Coordinates of C-alpha atoms and ligand atoms in Angstrom, one line a residue:
M3 CA -30.3 7.9 18.3
V4 CA -29.8 8.0 14.1
N5 CA -27.7 11.1 12.8
R6 CA -30.3 12.5 10.2
N7 CA -27.3 14.5 8.7
C8 CA -25.3 11.6 8.3
R9 CA -25.4 12.1 4.2
A10 CA -23.9 15.3 4.6
T11 CA -21.5 14.8 6.9
L12 CA -19.8 11.5 4.7
R13 CA -17.6 13.9 2.6
L14 CA -16.5 12.2 -0.4
L15 CA -18.2 9.3 -2.1
T16 CA -16.4 8.6 -5.2
L17 CA -14.8 5.1 -5.8
I18 CA -11.3 5.1 -6.9
N19 CA -10.5 2.5 -10.1
R20 CA -6.9 1.1 -9.4
Q21 CA -5.1 -1.8 -7.3
G22 CA -3.1 -0.8 -4.7
H23 CA -1.6 2.7 -3.7
P24 CA 1.8 4.2 -4.2
H25 CA 3.5 5.1 -1.1
P26 CA 6.5 7.2 -0.4
P27 CA 9.8 5.2 -0.5
L28 CA 11.1 4.5 2.5
S29 CA 14.1 6.8 3.4
S30 CA 16.9 4.9 4.3
S31 CA 18.2 7.8 6.4
P32 CA 15.2 9.8 7.4
S33 CA 15.9 13.3 6.8
G34 CA 16.4 16.3 9.1
I35 CA 18.8 14.3 11.1
D36 CA 22.0 14.5 9.4
A37 CA 24.1 16.1 12.0
C38 CA 23.2 13.5 14.3
W39 CA 24.1 10.8 11.7
K40 CA 27.4 12.5 11.6
Q41 CA 27.7 12.2 15.3
L42 CA 26.9 9.0 14.9
Q43 CA 29.3 8.0 12.9
R44 CA 31.9 9.5 15.4
N45 CA 30.9 7.3 18.0
N46 CA 31.6 4.1 16.0
V47 CA 33.8 2.2 18.8
H48 CA 35.7 -0.4 17.5
G49 CA 35.5 -3.6 19.7
E50 CA 32.4 -3.3 21.4
H51 CA 28.9 -2.9 20.9
K52 CA 27.4 0.4 21.9
I53 CA 23.9 1.5 21.5
V54 CA 24.0 4.9 20.2
S55 CA 20.8 7.3 20.0
F56 CA 20.5 8.9 16.7
F57 CA 19.0 11.5 18.7
S58 CA 21.1 11.7 21.5
P59 CA 24.8 12.2 20.9
L60 CA 25.0 11.6 24.8
A61 CA 25.5 8.1 23.9
S62 CA 29.6 8.4 24.3
S63 CA 28.5 8.6 27.7
L64 CA 27.6 5.1 28.0
K65 CA 29.0 2.4 30.2
T66 CA 30.6 -0.1 29.1
R67 CA 33.3 -2.9 30.0
Q68 CA 35.3 -5.1 27.9
W69 CA 33.3 -7.6 26.3
G70 CA 30.2 -6.1 28.4
V71 CA 27.1 -4.3 26.7
K72 CA 24.4 -2.5 28.1
I73 CA 21.5 -3.1 25.5
Q74 CA 19.2 0.1 26.0
S75 CA 21.2 1.5 28.3
R76 CA 21.4 5.6 29.3
C77 CA 20.2 7.1 26.5
Y78 CA 17.9 4.3 25.5
G79 CA 16.5 3.6 28.4
S80 CA 17.8 0.2 30.7
A81 CA 15.6 -2.3 31.3
S82 CA 19.1 -2.9 30.4
V83 CA 20.7 -6.5 29.3
L84 CA 24.2 -7.1 29.6
V85 CA 25.5 -9.0 26.8
Q86 CA 28.8 -10.5 26.4
R87 CA 30.6 -11.2 23.5
N88 CA 30.9 -14.9 23.0
P89 CA 34.4 -15.6 23.6
K90 CA 34.3 -18.6 21.6
F91 CA 33.8 -17.0 18.2
S92 CA 37.4 -16.0 16.5
K93 CA 38.3 -12.7 15.5
L94 CA 38.1 -11.7 11.7
N95 CA 42.1 -11.9 10.4
D96 CA 43.5 -10.9 6.7
E97 CA 43.4 -14.5 5.7
D98 CA 39.7 -14.8 6.5
V99 CA 38.9 -11.7 4.3
R100 CA 41.5 -13.1 1.4
Y101 CA 39.3 -16.4 1.4
F102 CA 36.3 -14.7 0.8
E103 CA 37.5 -12.4 -1.8
G104 CA 38.7 -15.7 -3.3
I105 CA 35.1 -16.8 -3.2
L106 CA 33.3 -13.5 -3.9
G107 CA 35.7 -11.3 -5.6
A108 CA 37.0 -8.2 -4.1
K109 CA 34.6 -6.1 -4.8
N110 CA 31.8 -7.8 -2.7
V111 CA 34.0 -8.0 -0.1
I112 CA 33.0 -4.7 1.8
Q113 CA 35.7 -3.1 4.4
D114 CA 34.8 0.5 3.6
D115 CA 34.0 2.8 6.6
E116 CA 31.0 4.3 5.7
K117 CA 29.3 1.3 3.9
L118 CA 30.0 -0.5 7.3
I119 CA 28.2 2.1 9.5
T120 CA 25.1 1.8 7.3
A121 CA 25.4 -1.8 7.9
N122 CA 26.2 -1.9 11.6
T123 CA 23.4 1.0 12.4
D124 CA 19.7 -0.1 12.8
W125 CA 17.0 1.8 10.9
M126 CA 15.7 3.6 14.6
R127 CA 19.7 4.2 14.8
K128 CA 19.1 2.5 17.9
Y129 CA 21.3 -0.9 17.9
K130 CA 25.1 -0.4 16.6
G131 CA 27.8 -2.9 15.9
S132 CA 31.4 -2.7 15.1
S133 CA 31.5 -5.2 12.1
K134 CA 34.5 -5.0 10.1
L135 CA 33.1 -6.8 7.4
L136 CA 30.4 -7.0 5.0
L137 CA 29.8 -9.7 2.0
Q138 CA 27.4 -9.5 -0.7
P139 CA 27.1 -12.8 -2.3
R140 CA 25.2 -13.2 -5.8
T141 CA 24.6 -16.7 -5.6
T142 CA 23.2 -19.6 -3.1
D143 CA 26.6 -21.3 -3.5
Q144 CA 28.5 -18.4 -2.8
V145 CA 26.0 -17.9 0.7
S146 CA 26.9 -21.7 1.3
E147 CA 30.7 -21.3 0.6
I148 CA 30.4 -18.6 3.2
L149 CA 28.6 -20.1 5.9
K150 CA 30.9 -23.3 5.7
Y151 CA 34.0 -21.2 6.0
C152 CA 32.6 -19.2 9.0
N153 CA 31.3 -22.4 10.6
F154 CA 35.0 -24.0 10.5
R155 CA 36.4 -20.9 11.8
C156 CA 33.6 -20.3 14.3
L157 CA 33.2 -16.5 13.0
A158 CA 29.9 -15.1 13.8
V159 CA 27.3 -13.9 11.0
V160 CA 24.6 -11.6 10.6
P161 CA 22.2 -12.2 8.0
Q162 CA 21.1 -8.9 6.5
G163 CA 18.1 -7.8 3.9
G164 CA 17.0 -4.0 3.8
N165 CA 17.8 -3.4 7.2
T166 CA 14.8 -2.1 8.5
G167 CA 13.8 -4.2 11.3
L168 CA 12.7 -2.6 14.7
V169 CA 14.2 -4.9 17.4
G170 CA 18.0 -4.9 16.8
G171 CA 18.2 -8.1 15.2
S172 CA 20.0 -7.0 11.6
V173 CA 22.9 -5.6 12.7
P174 CA 25.7 -6.9 14.5
V175 CA 25.9 -6.8 18.4
F176 CA 30.0 -6.9 18.2
D177 CA 31.9 -7.9 15.1
E178 CA 29.9 -10.2 13.6
V179 CA 30.3 -10.7 9.9
V180 CA 27.5 -8.8 7.9
V181 CA 26.1 -11.1 5.2
S182 CA 23.9 -8.9 2.7
L183 CA 21.2 -10.7 0.8
S184 CA 20.9 -7.1 -1.6
A185 CA 23.0 -8.4 -4.7
M186 CA 20.5 -11.8 -4.8
S187 CA 17.4 -9.9 -6.2
K188 CA 16.5 -11.6 -9.4
I189 CA 12.8 -12.9 -9.9
I190 CA 13.4 -16.4 -11.0
S191 CA 9.9 -17.3 -12.3
F192 CA 6.1 -16.2 -12.4
D193 CA 3.5 -18.5 -12.9
K194 CA 0.2 -16.5 -14.6
V195 CA -2.0 -19.5 -14.0
S196 CA -1.2 -20.1 -10.4
G197 CA -0.1 -16.6 -9.5
I198 CA 3.2 -18.3 -7.8
L199 CA 6.1 -16.3 -7.9
V200 CA 10.1 -17.5 -7.4
C201 CA 12.3 -15.1 -6.7
E202 CA 15.7 -14.6 -4.9
A203 CA 15.6 -13.6 -1.3
G204 CA 17.2 -9.8 -1.8
C205 CA 14.6 -8.6 -4.1
I206 CA 13.2 -5.2 -2.7
L207 CA 9.5 -5.7 -1.7
E208 CA 8.5 -2.7 -3.5
N209 CA 9.9 -4.2 -6.4
I210 CA 8.2 -7.6 -6.2
I211 CA 5.0 -5.4 -5.9
S212 CA 5.6 -3.4 -9.2
F213 CA 6.7 -6.5 -11.1
L214 CA 3.3 -8.2 -10.0
D215 CA 1.5 -5.4 -10.9
S216 CA 2.5 -5.5 -14.3
E217 CA 1.6 -9.0 -14.5
G218 CA -1.8 -8.1 -13.0
F219 CA -1.2 -9.5 -9.7
I220 CA -0.5 -8.2 -6.1
M221 CA 1.7 -9.3 -3.0
P222 CA -0.4 -10.6 0.2
L223 CA 2.2 -8.6 2.0
D224 CA 2.5 -4.7 2.2
L225 CA 4.2 -2.5 5.1
G226 CA 5.4 1.2 4.9
A227 CA 9.1 -0.1 4.7
K228 CA 8.1 -1.7 1.3
G229 CA 10.8 0.4 -0.2
S230 CA 13.8 -1.0 1.5
C231 CA 13.1 -4.3 2.9
Q232 CA 13.4 -7.3 1.2
I233 CA 11.3 -10.7 0.5
G234 CA 14.0 -12.7 2.7
G235 CA 13.6 -10.1 5.8
N236 CA 10.2 -10.2 5.2
V237 CA 9.8 -14.1 5.4
S238 CA 12.7 -14.3 8.4
T239 CA 10.6 -12.0 10.6
N240 CA 7.4 -13.4 9.2
A241 CA 6.0 -9.5 8.6
G242 CA 2.7 -8.9 9.3
G243 CA 1.6 -5.3 7.9
L244 CA -1.4 -4.2 6.1
R245 CA -2.8 -6.7 4.2
L246 CA -2.9 -9.8 7.0
L247 CA -6.3 -9.4 7.7
R248 CA -7.1 -10.0 4.2
Y249 CA -4.2 -12.5 3.0
G250 CA -3.3 -14.0 6.1
S251 CA 0.1 -14.9 7.3
L252 CA 3.3 -15.6 5.3
H253 CA 3.2 -19.0 7.0
G254 CA 0.1 -19.4 4.7
N255 CA 1.5 -17.9 1.6
V256 CA 5.1 -18.8 1.3
L257 CA 5.3 -22.3 -0.2
G258 CA 8.7 -23.0 -0.3
I259 CA 12.2 -21.6 0.7
E260 CA 15.8 -22.3 -0.2
A261 CA 18.0 -21.9 2.8
V262 CA 21.6 -22.2 3.5
L263 CA 22.2 -24.0 7.2
A264 CA 25.2 -22.7 9.1
D265 CA 27.7 -25.2 8.1
G266 CA 26.7 -24.3 4.6
T267 CA 24.2 -27.2 4.0
V268 CA 21.4 -26.2 1.3
L269 CA 18.2 -27.0 2.2
D270 CA 16.4 -26.8 -1.1
M271 CA 12.5 -26.5 0.0
L272 CA 11.7 -24.1 -3.0
K273 CA 8.2 -25.7 -3.7
T274 CA 5.7 -24.4 -5.6
L275 CA 2.7 -26.5 -4.5
R276 CA -0.2 -25.4 -2.8
K277 CA -0.5 -28.8 -0.8
D278 CA 2.3 -31.2 -0.1
N279 CA 2.0 -33.3 3.3
T280 CA 5.4 -35.4 3.1
G281 CA 6.6 -34.9 6.2
Y282 CA 8.0 -32.1 8.3
D283 CA 7.1 -29.1 6.7
L284 CA 10.3 -27.3 7.6
K285 CA 10.2 -24.4 6.0
H286 CA 7.9 -22.9 8.7
L287 CA 11.0 -23.3 10.9
F288 CA 12.7 -20.6 8.9
I289 CA 9.5 -18.2 8.4
G290 CA 10.2 -16.0 11.5
S291 CA 13.2 -17.3 13.0
E292 CA 15.3 -14.2 12.2
G293 CA 17.9 -15.5 10.7
S294 CA 18.8 -17.5 13.8
L295 CA 18.8 -20.8 11.9
G296 CA 19.8 -20.4 8.4
I297 CA 20.2 -17.7 5.5
V298 CA 16.8 -17.7 3.3
T299 CA 18.3 -17.3 -0.4
K300 CA 14.8 -18.1 -2.5
V301 CA 11.3 -18.0 -1.9
S302 CA 8.1 -19.1 -3.6
I303 CA 5.0 -17.2 -2.7
L304 CA 1.2 -17.2 -3.5
T305 CA 0.0 -14.1 -5.0
P306 CA -3.5 -13.0 -5.5
P307 CA -4.8 -11.4 -8.7
K308 CA -5.4 -7.8 -8.8
L309 CA -8.6 -7.1 -8.5
S310 CA -10.3 -3.5 -9.9
S311 CA -12.1 -1.8 -7.7
V312 CA -10.1 -0.5 -4.3
N313 CA -11.3 2.0 -2.0
V314 CA -10.0 3.6 0.7
A315 CA -12.1 5.5 3.7
F316 CA -10.8 7.5 6.2
L317 CA -12.9 7.8 9.3
A318 CA -13.1 9.4 12.5
C319 CA -14.7 7.7 15.9
K320 CA -15.2 9.2 19.2
D321 CA -13.9 6.2 21.1
Y322 CA -12.1 3.1 20.8
S323 CA -15.3 1.2 21.9
S324 CA -16.8 2.6 18.6
C325 CA -13.4 1.7 16.6
Q326 CA -14.4 -2.2 18.0
K327 CA -17.8 -1.9 16.7
L328 CA -17.1 -0.5 13.3
L329 CA -14.7 -3.5 13.0
Q330 CA -17.2 -6.1 13.9
E331 CA -19.6 -4.4 11.2
A332 CA -17.0 -4.0 8.7
R333 CA -16.5 -7.8 9.2
R334 CA -19.9 -8.3 8.5
K335 CA -21.2 -5.8 6.1
L336 CA -17.7 -5.8 3.8
G337 CA -16.9 -9.3 4.0
E338 CA -14.7 -10.8 1.2
I339 CA -13.6 -7.1 0.3
L340 CA -12.5 -5.8 3.0
S341 CA -8.6 -5.6 3.0
A342 CA -7.3 -3.3 5.5
F343 CA -8.8 -2.0 8.8
E344 CA -6.1 0.4 10.6
F345 CA -6.7 2.3 13.5
L346 CA -4.5 5.4 15.4
D347 CA -5.5 7.7 18.1
S348 CA -5.5 11.3 18.4
N349 CA -1.8 11.3 19.6
A350 CA -0.9 9.5 16.5
M351 CA -2.4 11.8 14.1
N352 CA -1.4 15.1 16.0
L353 CA 2.5 13.6 15.5
V354 CA 2.0 12.7 11.9
L355 CA 0.6 16.1 11.2
N356 CA 3.2 17.9 13.0
H357 CA 6.3 15.7 12.1
L358 CA 5.5 14.4 8.6
E359 CA 5.8 16.8 5.4
G360 CA 2.9 16.5 3.2
A361 CA 0.4 15.0 5.9
R362 CA -2.9 16.5 6.1
N363 CA -5.9 15.9 8.0
P364 CA -8.8 15.3 5.5
L365 CA -11.3 15.5 8.3
P366 CA -10.2 18.9 9.9
T367 CA -13.1 20.6 11.8
S368 CA -11.4 19.3 15.0
L369 CA -9.2 16.3 16.3
H370 CA -11.3 13.2 17.0
N371 CA -9.9 10.6 19.4
F372 CA -9.7 7.8 17.0
Y373 CA -9.6 7.3 13.4
V374 CA -9.8 4.2 11.3
L375 CA -8.6 3.5 7.7
I376 CA -10.6 1.2 5.7
E377 CA -9.6 -0.4 2.8
T378 CA -11.5 -2.6 0.4
T379 CA -10.4 -4.5 -2.5
G380 CA -13.0 -6.1 -5.0
S381 CA -13.8 -7.2 -8.6
D382 CA -17.2 -5.5 -9.2
E383 CA -17.1 -1.7 -8.8
S384 CA -20.8 -0.7 -8.7
S385 CA -21.7 -3.6 -5.9
D386 CA -18.5 -2.6 -4.0
K387 CA -19.5 0.7 -4.0
Q388 CA -22.8 0.0 -2.9
K389 CA -21.9 -2.2 -0.5
L390 CA -19.4 0.2 1.6
E391 CA -21.7 2.9 1.0
A392 CA -24.1 1.3 2.9
F393 CA -21.9 0.2 5.5
L394 CA -20.3 3.6 5.9
L395 CA -24.1 5.1 6.0
G396 CA -25.4 2.8 8.4
S397 CA -22.4 3.3 10.5
M398 CA -23.0 7.2 10.8
E399 CA -26.4 6.3 11.6
N400 CA -25.2 4.0 14.6
E401 CA -23.1 6.9 15.7
L402 CA -19.8 4.4 15.4
I403 CA -18.3 6.9 13.2
S404 CA -18.6 11.0 13.6
D405 CA -16.9 11.7 10.3
G406 CA -15.3 10.5 7.4
A407 CA -14.0 10.6 3.7
L408 CA -13.7 8.5 1.1
A409 CA -10.8 8.9 -1.6
Q410 CA -12.0 10.0 -4.8
D411 CA -8.4 9.3 -6.5
I412 CA -5.3 7.5 -6.2
N413 CA -3.8 10.6 -4.3
Q414 CA -6.4 11.0 -1.7
A415 CA -5.8 7.3 -1.1
S416 CA -2.1 7.8 -0.7
S417 CA -2.6 10.7 1.2
F418 CA -4.8 8.8 3.5
W419 CA -2.4 6.2 3.8
L420 CA 0.1 8.2 4.5
L421 CA -1.0 9.3 7.6
R422 CA -1.1 5.9 9.0
E423 CA 1.9 4.8 7.3
G424 CA 4.2 7.7 8.3
I425 CA 3.7 7.1 11.6
P426 CA 6.8 5.5 12.5
E427 CA 8.7 7.8 10.7
A428 CA 7.2 10.8 12.6
L429 CA 7.7 9.4 15.7
M430 CA 11.4 9.3 14.8
R431 CA 11.6 12.8 14.0
A432 CA 9.9 13.6 17.3
G433 CA 12.8 12.5 19.5
A434 CA 13.2 9.5 21.3
V435 CA 11.1 6.2 21.0
Y436 CA 10.2 3.4 23.1
K437 CA 8.5 1.0 20.6
Y438 CA 6.4 -1.8 21.8
D439 CA 4.5 -4.5 19.1
L440 CA 2.0 -6.4 21.0
S441 CA -0.9 -8.8 20.1
I442 CA -3.8 -8.4 22.5
P443 CA -7.3 -9.3 22.4
V444 CA -8.9 -6.5 20.6
E445 CA -11.7 -5.4 23.4
K446 CA -8.6 -5.2 25.9
M447 CA -6.0 -3.6 23.6
Y448 CA -6.4 0.0 24.5
N449 CA -6.7 0.0 28.2
L450 CA -2.8 -0.6 28.0
V451 CA -2.4 2.4 26.2
E452 CA -4.6 4.5 28.8
E453 CA -2.9 2.8 31.5
M454 CA 0.5 3.5 30.1
R455 CA -0.7 7.1 29.9
S456 CA -1.4 7.4 33.6
R457 CA 1.5 6.0 34.7
L458 CA 3.7 8.1 32.6
G459 CA 1.5 11.7 33.0
N460 CA 3.0 14.4 31.6
D461 CA 6.5 13.2 31.3
A462 CA 5.8 11.1 27.9
N463 CA 3.7 11.2 24.7
V464 CA 1.8 7.8 24.5
V465 CA 0.7 6.9 21.2
G466 CA -1.4 3.8 20.1
Y467 CA -1.7 2.8 16.6
G468 CA -1.6 -0.4 14.8
H469 CA -3.5 -3.5 12.9
L470 CA -6.8 -3.3 14.7
G471 CA -8.2 -6.1 12.4
D472 CA -5.4 -8.2 13.7
G473 CA -5.3 -7.3 17.2
N474 CA -2.1 -5.7 16.7
L475 CA -1.2 -2.7 18.8
H476 CA 1.6 -0.5 18.4
L477 CA 2.3 1.3 21.6
N478 CA 4.9 3.8 21.4
V479 CA 6.0 6.2 23.9
S480 CA 7.7 9.5 22.7
T481 CA 9.9 11.6 24.2
P482 CA 12.6 14.2 23.8
Q483 CA 15.3 12.0 25.3
Y484 CA 15.9 8.7 26.2
D485 CA 15.6 8.5 30.2
D486 CA 16.5 5.6 32.3
K487 CA 13.2 6.6 34.5
I488 CA 11.0 6.5 31.9
L489 CA 12.1 3.1 31.0
S490 CA 11.9 1.6 34.1
Q491 CA 8.1 2.7 34.2
I492 CA 7.6 1.2 31.2
E493 CA 9.3 -2.0 31.5
P494 CA 8.6 -4.6 32.7
F495 CA 5.0 -3.1 33.1
V496 CA 4.4 -3.4 29.4
Y497 CA 5.3 -6.9 29.4
E498 CA 3.6 -8.1 32.3
W499 CA 0.5 -6.5 31.7
T500 CA 0.3 -8.1 27.8
S501 CA 1.2 -11.8 29.4
K502 CA -1.3 -11.6 32.1
H503 CA -3.9 -10.4 29.4
H504 CA -2.7 -13.7 27.3
G505 CA -1.0 -11.4 24.5
S506 CA 2.1 -11.5 22.9
I507 CA 5.2 -9.6 23.1
S508 CA 5.9 -9.5 19.5
A509 CA 3.3 -9.6 16.9
E510 CA 5.2 -9.2 14.2
H511 CA 8.5 -7.2 14.6
G512 CA 10.0 -10.4 16.1
L513 CA 12.4 -10.4 19.0
G514 CA 15.9 -9.7 17.8
L515 CA 18.3 -8.1 20.3
M516 CA 15.7 -6.0 22.1
K517 CA 13.3 -8.8 23.1
A518 CA 15.6 -12.0 23.1
N519 CA 15.5 -12.4 27.1
K520 CA 12.1 -11.3 27.2
I521 CA 10.9 -14.6 25.4
F522 CA 9.2 -16.1 28.6
Y523 CA 6.8 -13.4 28.6
S524 CA 4.9 -15.1 25.8
K525 CA 6.5 -18.5 25.4
S526 CA 6.6 -21.5 28.4
P527 CA 10.0 -22.6 29.4
E528 CA 9.4 -26.1 28.0
T529 CA 8.9 -24.4 24.5
V530 CA 11.6 -22.2 24.7
K531 CA 13.9 -25.5 25.4
V532 CA 12.6 -27.1 22.4
M533 CA 13.8 -23.9 20.1
T534 CA 16.8 -24.2 21.9
S535 CA 17.0 -27.5 21.0
I536 CA 16.3 -26.8 17.4
K537 CA 18.9 -24.0 17.3
K538 CA 21.6 -26.4 18.7
L539 CA 20.6 -28.8 15.9
L540 CA 20.9 -26.4 13.2
D541 CA 23.7 -24.5 14.1
P542 CA 26.1 -25.9 16.7
N543 CA 28.4 -23.2 16.8
H544 CA 25.8 -20.6 17.5
I545 CA 27.2 -18.9 14.5
L546 CA 23.8 -17.3 13.2
N547 CA 22.9 -14.4 14.3
P548 CA 23.7 -14.7 18.1
Y549 CA 22.6 -12.8 21.1
K550 CA 18.9 -12.4 19.1
V551 CA 15.9 -14.5 19.7
L552 CA 16.8 -17.0 22.3
P553 CA 17.7 -16.0 25.7
C554 CA 21.4 -15.6 26.3
S555 CA 21.0 -18.2 29.0
S556 CA 19.3 -20.6 26.9
I557 CA 22.5 -20.7 24.4
S558 CA 25.6 -20.8 26.5
Ligands
LIG614 P1 16.4 -7.1 7.9 O1 15.9 -5.6 9.1 O2 17.6 -6.5 7.4 O3 16.1 -8.0 8.8 C1 15.3 -8.6 10.0 C2 15.5 -9.8 10.7 O4 15.5 -10.9 9.7 C3 17.2 -10.0 11.3 O5 17.2 -10.7 12.3 C4 18.1 -10.6 10.1 O6 19.3 -11.1 10.4 C5 17.0 -11.4 9.3 N1 17.0 -11.7 8.0 C6 17.1 -10.6 6.8 N2 17.3 -11.2 5.6 C7 17.4 -12.4 5.7 C8 17.8 -13.7 5.1 N3 17.7 -13.5 3.7 N4 17.8 -14.8 5.6 C9 17.8 -15.1 6.9 N5 17.6 -14.2 7.8 C10 17.4 -12.6 7.3 N6 7.3 -5.2 10.1 C11 5.7 -5.5 10.2 O7 5.8 -6.6 10.5 N7 4.9 -5.2 9.8 C12 4.6 -3.7 9.5 O8 3.8 -3.2 9.0 C13 5.8 -2.9 9.3 N8 6.2 -1.9 9.2 C14 7.3 -0.9 9.1 C15 7.4 0.2 8.9 C16 8.9 0.9 8.8 C17 8.7 2.5 8.4 C18 9.5 0.1 9.2 C19 10.8 0.9 9.6 C20 9.6 -0.8 9.6 C21 8.6 -1.4 9.8 N9 8.7 -3.1 10.0 C22 6.9 -4.1 9.6 C23 9.8 -3.8 10.4 C24 10.5 -4.5 9.2 O9 10.3 -3.5 8.1 C25 10.0 -5.7 8.9 O10 10.6 -6.8 10.0 C26 10.7 -6.4 7.5 O11 10.3 -7.4 7.5 C27 12.1 -6.7 7.7 O12 12.8 -6.7 6.4 P2 14.4 -6.6 6.2 O13 14.6 -6.9 4.6 O14 14.4 -4.7 6.1 O15 15.2 -7.5 7.1
LIG615 C1 3.6 -0.2 11.3 O1 2.3 -0.9 11.3 O2 3.7 1.0 11.4 C2 5.0 -0.9 11.7 O3 4.9 -2.0 12.2 C3 6.0 -0.3 12.1 C4 5.9 0.6 14.0 O4 5.1 -0.1 14.5 O5 5.9 1.7 13.9
LIG616 ZN1 2.9 -3.0 12.2

């Protein structure tokens, strides 16, 4: 039935003239949890790897045995994996430290307790290592010297970017040496004709975005962690984010990489060509390999020009089927100007409104079942406006959307984005989080959320949001505390369900430590065997990010 009042219901129809939207910087330490942070510091145990819940200082009751570690244990839940420290790895000694000081200078060889605690602990406060050494090289040659030495000494290494990873990949499991790329943060060149940027791996994504903005360009990648994550980390995780729908994955946008192999060999693949079919395109091995094959030191990336007309709409849908139809319509009617299509369910919306300072519902009459954030980016203000208005009115007439608001200035656009980008932080503030990042065919995606809800009943808040336009569901289960019983109801069910529906158990966050042993849910044994051979070829001593990405069984 046609909704004749649709014009009245559509709240704000004013275009905004700008490119991009400012986001609050990602706080490296979520506020309001300082007491737990102190507790976490007290729980730092040397020589063992413990999973410490930020929210549950009960972590000290974790069961560990010498060199044995329960991953996701007790407070974190326990589809637990026992990881043993690889006895082949050497233990760091004073001579090693002196050697590194000789390469880097004493101030870039960090043994300070506070800095080590930060480097040892992931963003979710879920994984915690006990590394005694953080190295901060400033050049590719220094990275090469470090790795050559570590390989010779058989010292395990964790490459670290902004440490915003969500799967325990960016922190040591035991006493691995942390090699941070933070001091390699120079923009090397930018070609305004081609839009090709070359920069060092430690550039923070938000700084690149600002630099490009001043040049009249944008990054093809945008994500909530932009204030802290680094381009090297983005490439190493093949980060997806909020613009993949429009600009595609980093496999398409990254034109070249410089990477250092475990033995110190520098692979110069830092091409700035759109087309280059000379042999195997090895850079792709490093995109998404999560620091397990080499350390990315430089990146060249193709960036699109900044377009003058950007619109952000925040819409309500009565059910998931309407969200899907709206996506279909948006693709058809908005076509080339569609630049983001994100969704959140009412549980996610509630969570953000209750836990995130400054979050405000632009459609406050009552809580709707689903919300969709649509962004368009184009070059012609009036035709973009016409297109979007026609799409929104048509969607209201077809009852695909029940309410909606269109940002009329940059602040409104930011406040709409906050509702979507603020969900991970709101979840952290709400308590314990079981986080899953799944690719699932769009039509089946939300069934998993509903099934999970009926499995867990009132014991947990099951939250669904994500990059609907990419078929990427972020399924999060929020509870006051971690509980083994809850985890055993979630896993392996969530992986089995995803595998049965031909999905992927990691759409964009990677496997890290959390899912290294779950890889077979998404990859065949033959494929994993080839991956293992590549790992052995490039890193025969397995010093690079051990215990991550590939199953322990295949690497021993
Ligand atoms: P880190 O966390 O430091 O490291 C991640 C992995 O890459 C580790 O395995 C590490 O060893 C390796 N690594 C880092 N730098 C290098 C290097 N130079 N060479 C080799 N290996 C390296 N992810 C998405 O895909 N999409 C999102 O929308 C998204 N949103 C997020 C929102 C929030 C609030 C948060 C906290 C995280 C989000 N993430 C998202 C996850 C995370 O931000 C991304 O995975 C990001 O790309 C990690 O970059 P980083 O620099 O923080 O890397
Ligand atoms: C997001 O899209 O918000 C990120 O991938 C982080 C998350 O899944 O929580
Ligand atoms: Zn995401």
